[in-house]
Amino acid sequence: MSRNAKINTLLLLVVAALAVLPLALGLGDHKEEPFTGADAQAETAITELKPDYEPWFSPLYEPPSGEVESALFALQAALGAGVLAYYFGLRRGRRQGEARALAAAEGTGGAADAADVGPAAARGTGAAG
Amino acid sequence: MHIAEGYLPPAHAAAWAVASAPFVVHGVRALTREVRSNPESTLLLGASGAFTFVLSALKIPSVTGSCSHPTGTGLGAILFRPPIMAVLGTITLLFQALLLAHGGLTTLGANVFSMAIVGPWAGFGTYWLLRRFGAPLMVAVFFGAFAADLSTYCVTSVQLALAFPDPGTGFAGALAKFGSIFALTQIPLAVSEGLLTVLVMRLLTQSSKGELLRLGVLSKVTGKDKGAGRAGASGEEKEAAAR
């Protein structure tokens, strides 16, 4: 792994650790319902502060079950991840194409040059991954 | 985690909507101007919006024993400035309010104010100041994204404390209460968001050097880390790109 890839992997590992540690250390054990959403807790806090408060509007559409809701959240994440992946894939392809075109334009022996670009591009992608 | 539908009294909901509206309108104009003058930036704009989509869909456990989600607005604010992020953030909030019953239409103004206006401005301001004082790019990006994330939830706490002051201790008591629910939970998530934003920015410096130069995130002199004044640099780069 290149130094770049190592740093990127390390960043992802730290993020994963930050998410897993609260679960592993049982930081939610003191609660009746561990790891509920902060927004639900805020709703509870509001009813404590102002017991007679009634929400005066309800969502136009509410996912009928937890499953449907998680599906929609997954859809949101998938849409975002898809667009991000498209962006980086397109960029990488363009860069490789440019490198190849450059090599072809410079090279007199085109075939040999194209073969040269292969490993160079692979090194580049190793750095990007 | 945004303020749920119907959980702000009508007067507060209306006031926050009025406060947010000019920022979003200004943002829409900034966005159309950007797309018109730099059509090639559409892709990166899409990627910035997509980053917000992904991050605000991830509900992550935190040290307080509850869950919340990052906002992802720091990246776009650093790349394209806060006004444009006001639009992208509002789109994300609308999606969640309409389809997921997360946040809401009546609280949209308040949630836009925290996530799509204050967050991006705090993030961009932190980033800009750090760069001004010569901090390395990635350090500034980390703290910018961290500030964007955390400030969003501090504003949410203030908004709720204003609407529901504690009967005994008033605004301060309620702020402490909502702060412990939102802001404290958010600290580790803000660290995560900072790290993820650094990761994406690292990938961008490898794949999109030209774009970052044009946007003034990277400066022309060294091709990377020298913190030239962003405002001046981006103007010059636009001209350079036009030629």
mmCIF file with all atom_site columns, N, CA and C in Angstrom, chain A residues 39-55, chain B residues 7 160 164 167 177-178 181:
data_model
loop_
_atom_site.group_PDB
_atom_site.id
_atom_site.type_symbol
_atom_site.label_atom_id
_atom_site.label_alt_id
_atom_site.label_comp_id
_atom_site.label_asym_id
_atom_site.label_entity_id
_atom_site.label_seq_id
_atom_site.pdbx_PDB_ins_code
_atom_site.Cartn_x
_atom_site.Cartn_y
_atom_site.Cartn_z
_atom_site.occupancy
_atom_site.B_iso_or_equiv
_atom_site.pdbx_formal_charge
_atom_site.auth_seq_id
_atom_site.auth_comp_id
_atom_site.auth_asym_id
_atom_site.auth_atom_id
_atom_site.pdbx_PDB_model_num
ATOM 1  N N  . ASP A 1 39  ? -33.094 13.534 18.397 1.00 0.00 ? 39  ASP A N  1
ATOM 2  C CA . ASP A 1 39  ? -34.317 14.323 18.171 1.00 0.00 ? 39  ASP A CA 1
ATOM 3  C C  . ASP A 1 39  ? -35.479 13.797 19.006 1.00 0.00 ? 39  ASP A C  1
ATOM 4  N N  . ALA A 1 40  ? -35.535 12.467 19.183 1.00 0.00 ? 40  ALA A N  1
ATOM 5  C CA . ALA A 1 40  ? -36.588 11.895 20.027 1.00 0.00 ? 40  ALA A CA 1
ATOM 6  C C  . ALA A 1 40  ? -36.389 12.328 21.482 1.00 0.00 ? 40  ALA A C  1
ATOM 7  N N  . GLN A 1 41  ? -35.119 12.383 21.914 1.00 0.00 ? 41  GLN A N  1
ATOM 8  C CA . GLN A 1 41  ? -34.836 12.828 23.277 1.00 0.00 ? 41  GLN A CA 1
ATOM 9  C C  . GLN A 1 41  ? -35.222 14.288 23.464 1.00 0.00 ? 41  GLN A C  1
ATOM 10 N N  . ALA A 1 42  ? -35.020 15.075 22.418 1.00 0.00 ? 42  ALA A N  1
ATOM 11 C CA . ALA A 1 42  ? -35.402 16.484 22.509 1.00 0.00 ? 42  ALA A CA 1
ATOM 12 C C  . ALA A 1 42  ? -36.919 16.600 22.658 1.00 0.00 ? 42  ALA A C  1
ATOM 13 N N  . GLU A 1 43  ? -37.664 15.735 21.947 1.00 0.00 ? 43  GLU A N  1
ATOM 14 C CA . GLU A 1 43  ? -39.120 15.758 22.083 1.00 0.00 ? 43  GLU A CA 1
ATOM 15 C C  . GLU A 1 43  ? -39.517 15.447 23.524 1.00 0.00 ? 43  GLU A C  1
ATOM 16 N N  . THR A 1 44  ? -38.841 14.456 24.138 1.00 0.00 ? 44  THR A N  1
ATOM 17 C CA . THR A 1 44  ? -39.111 14.135 25.544 1.00 0.00 ? 44  THR A CA 1
ATOM 18 C C  . THR A 1 44  ? -38.798 15.331 26.431 1.00 0.00 ? 44  THR A C  1
ATOM 19 N N  . ALA A 1 45  ? -37.657 15.976 26.172 1.00 0.00 ? 45  ALA A N  1
ATOM 20 C CA . ALA A 1 45  ? -37.263 17.130 26.983 1.00 0.00 ? 45  ALA A CA 1
ATOM 21 C C  . ALA A 1 45  ? -38.298 18.241 26.871 1.00 0.00 ? 45  ALA A C  1
ATOM 22 N N  . ILE A 1 46  ? -38.847 18.413 25.657 1.00 0.00 ? 46  ILE A N  1
ATOM 23 C CA . ILE A 1 46  ? -39.854 19.463 25.468 1.00 0.00 ? 46  ILE A CA 1
ATOM 24 C C  . ILE A 1 46  ? -41.098 19.153 26.308 1.00 0.00 ? 46  ILE A C  1
ATOM 25 N N  . THR A 1 47  ? -41.525 17.903 26.294 1.00 0.00 ? 47  THR A N  1
ATOM 26 C CA . THR A 1 47  ? -42.721 17.573 27.088 1.00 0.00 ? 47  THR A CA 1
ATOM 27 C C  . THR A 1 47  ? -42.444 17.702 28.582 1.00 0.00 ? 47  THR A C  1
ATOM 28 N N  . GLU A 1 48  ? -41.173 17.546 28.996 1.00 0.00 ? 48  GLU A N  1
ATOM 29 C CA . GLU A 1 48  ? -40.834 17.777 30.402 1.00 0.00 ? 48  GLU A CA 1
ATOM 30 C C  . GLU A 1 48  ? -40.907 19.263 30.737 1.00 0.00 ? 48  GLU A C  1
ATOM 31 N N  . LEU A 1 49  ? -40.361 20.082 29.828 1.00 0.00 ? 49  LEU A N  1
ATOM 32 C CA . LEU A 1 49  ? -40.309 21.519 30.091 1.00 0.00 ? 49  LEU A CA 1
ATOM 33 C C  . LEU A 1 49  ? -41.686 22.158 29.990 1.00 0.00 ? 49  LEU A C  1
ATOM 34 N N  . LYS A 1 50  ? -42.486 21.646 29.054 1.00 0.00 ? 50  LYS A N  1
ATOM 35 C CA . LYS A 1 50  ? -43.791 22.256 28.827 1.00 0.00 ? 50  LYS A CA 1
ATOM 36 C C  . LYS A 1 50  ? -44.802 21.139 28.594 1.00 0.00 ? 50  LYS A C  1
ATOM 37 N N  . PRO A 1 51  ? -45.282 20.553 29.694 1.00 0.00 ? 51  PRO A N  1
ATOM 38 C CA . PRO A 1 51  ? -46.095 19.325 29.592 1.00 0.00 ? 51  PRO A CA 1
ATOM 39 C C  . PRO A 1 51  ? -47.339 19.494 28.728 1.00 0.00 ? 51  PRO A C  1
ATOM 40 N N  . ASP A 1 52  ? -47.847 20.729 28.602 1.00 0.00 ? 52  ASP A N  1
ATOM 41 C CA . ASP A 1 52  ? -49.086 20.880 27.834 1.00 0.00 ? 52  ASP A CA 1
ATOM 42 C C  . ASP A 1 52  ? -48.826 21.143 26.358 1.00 0.00 ? 52  ASP A C  1
ATOM 43 N N  . TYR A 1 53  ? -47.556 21.097 25.923 1.00 0.00 ? 53  TYR A N  1
ATOM 44 C CA . TYR A 1 53  ? -47.274 21.392 24.517 1.00 0.00 ? 53  TYR A CA 1
ATOM 45 C C  . TYR A 1 53  ? -47.731 20.249 23.625 1.00 0.00 ? 53  TYR A C  1
ATOM 46 N N  . GLU A 1 54  ? -48.476 20.621 22.596 1.00 0.00 ? 54  GLU A N  1
ATOM 47 C CA . GLU A 1 54  ? -48.914 19.635 21.606 1.00 0.00 ? 54  GLU A CA 1
ATOM 48 C C  . GLU A 1 54  ? -48.323 20.019 20.260 1.00 0.00 ? 54  GLU A C  1
ATOM 49 N N  . PRO A 1 55  ? -47.634 19.089 19.579 1.00 0.00 ? 55  PRO A N  1
ATOM 50 C CA . PRO A 1 55  ? -47.165 19.416 18.220 1.00 0.00 ? 55  PRO A CA 1
ATOM 51 C C  . PRO A 1 55  ? -48.366 19.818 17.381 1.00 0.00 ? 55  PRO A C  1
ATOM 52 N N  . TYR B 2 7   ? -42.810 20.781 16.353 1.00 0.00 ? 7   TYR B N  1
ATOM 53 C CA . TYR B 2 7   ? -42.247 20.977 17.684 1.00 0.00 ? 7   TYR B CA 1
ATOM 54 C C  . TYR B 2 7   ? -41.706 22.379 17.937 1.00 0.00 ? 7   TYR B C  1
ATOM 55 N N  . LEU B 2 160 ? -34.315 25.618 20.380 1.00 0.00 ? 160 LEU B N  1
ATOM 56 C CA . LEU B 2 160 ? -35.284 24.944 21.244 1.00 0.00 ? 160 LEU B CA 1
ATOM 57 C C  . LEU B 2 160 ? -35.362 25.612 22.610 1.00 0.00 ? 160 LEU B C  1
ATOM 58 N N  . PHE B 2 164 ? -38.662 26.905 24.321 1.00 0.00 ? 164 PHE B N  1
ATOM 59 C CA . PHE B 2 164 ? -39.116 26.214 25.530 1.00 0.00 ? 164 PHE B CA 1
ATOM 60 C C  . PHE B 2 164 ? -38.210 26.523 26.721 1.00 0.00 ? 164 PHE B C  1
ATOM 61 N N  . PRO B 2 167 ? -39.123 26.466 33.140 1.00 0.00 ? 167 PRO B N  1
ATOM 62 C CA . PRO B 2 167 ? -39.981 27.262 34.028 1.00 0.00 ? 167 PRO B CA 1
ATOM 63 C C  . PRO B 2 167 ? -39.205 27.862 35.203 1.00 0.00 ? 167 PRO B C  1
ATOM 64 N N  . LYS B 2 177 ? -29.993 21.951 29.019 1.00 0.00 ? 177 LYS B N  1
ATOM 65 C CA . LYS B 2 177 ? -30.686 20.684 28.799 1.00 0.00 ? 177 LYS B CA 1
ATOM 66 C C  . LYS B 2 177 ? -30.591 20.240 27.332 1.00 0.00 ? 177 LYS B C  1
ATOM 67 N N  . PHE B 2 178 ? -30.957 21.144 26.424 1.00 0.00 ? 178 PHE B N  1
ATOM 68 C CA . PHE B 2 178 ? -30.915 20.790 25.004 1.00 0.00 ? 178 PHE B CA 1
ATOM 69 C C  . PHE B 2 178 ? -29.477 20.633 24.514 1.00 0.00 ? 178 PHE B C  1
ATOM 70 N N  . ILE B 2 181 ? -28.271 17.273 25.146 1.00 0.00 ? 181 ILE B N  1
ATOM 71 C CA . ILE B 2 181 ? -28.861 16.287 24.235 1.00 0.00 ? 181 ILE B CA 1
ATOM 72 C C  . ILE B 2 181 ? -28.207 16.365 22.855 1.00 0.00 ? 181 ILE B C  1
#
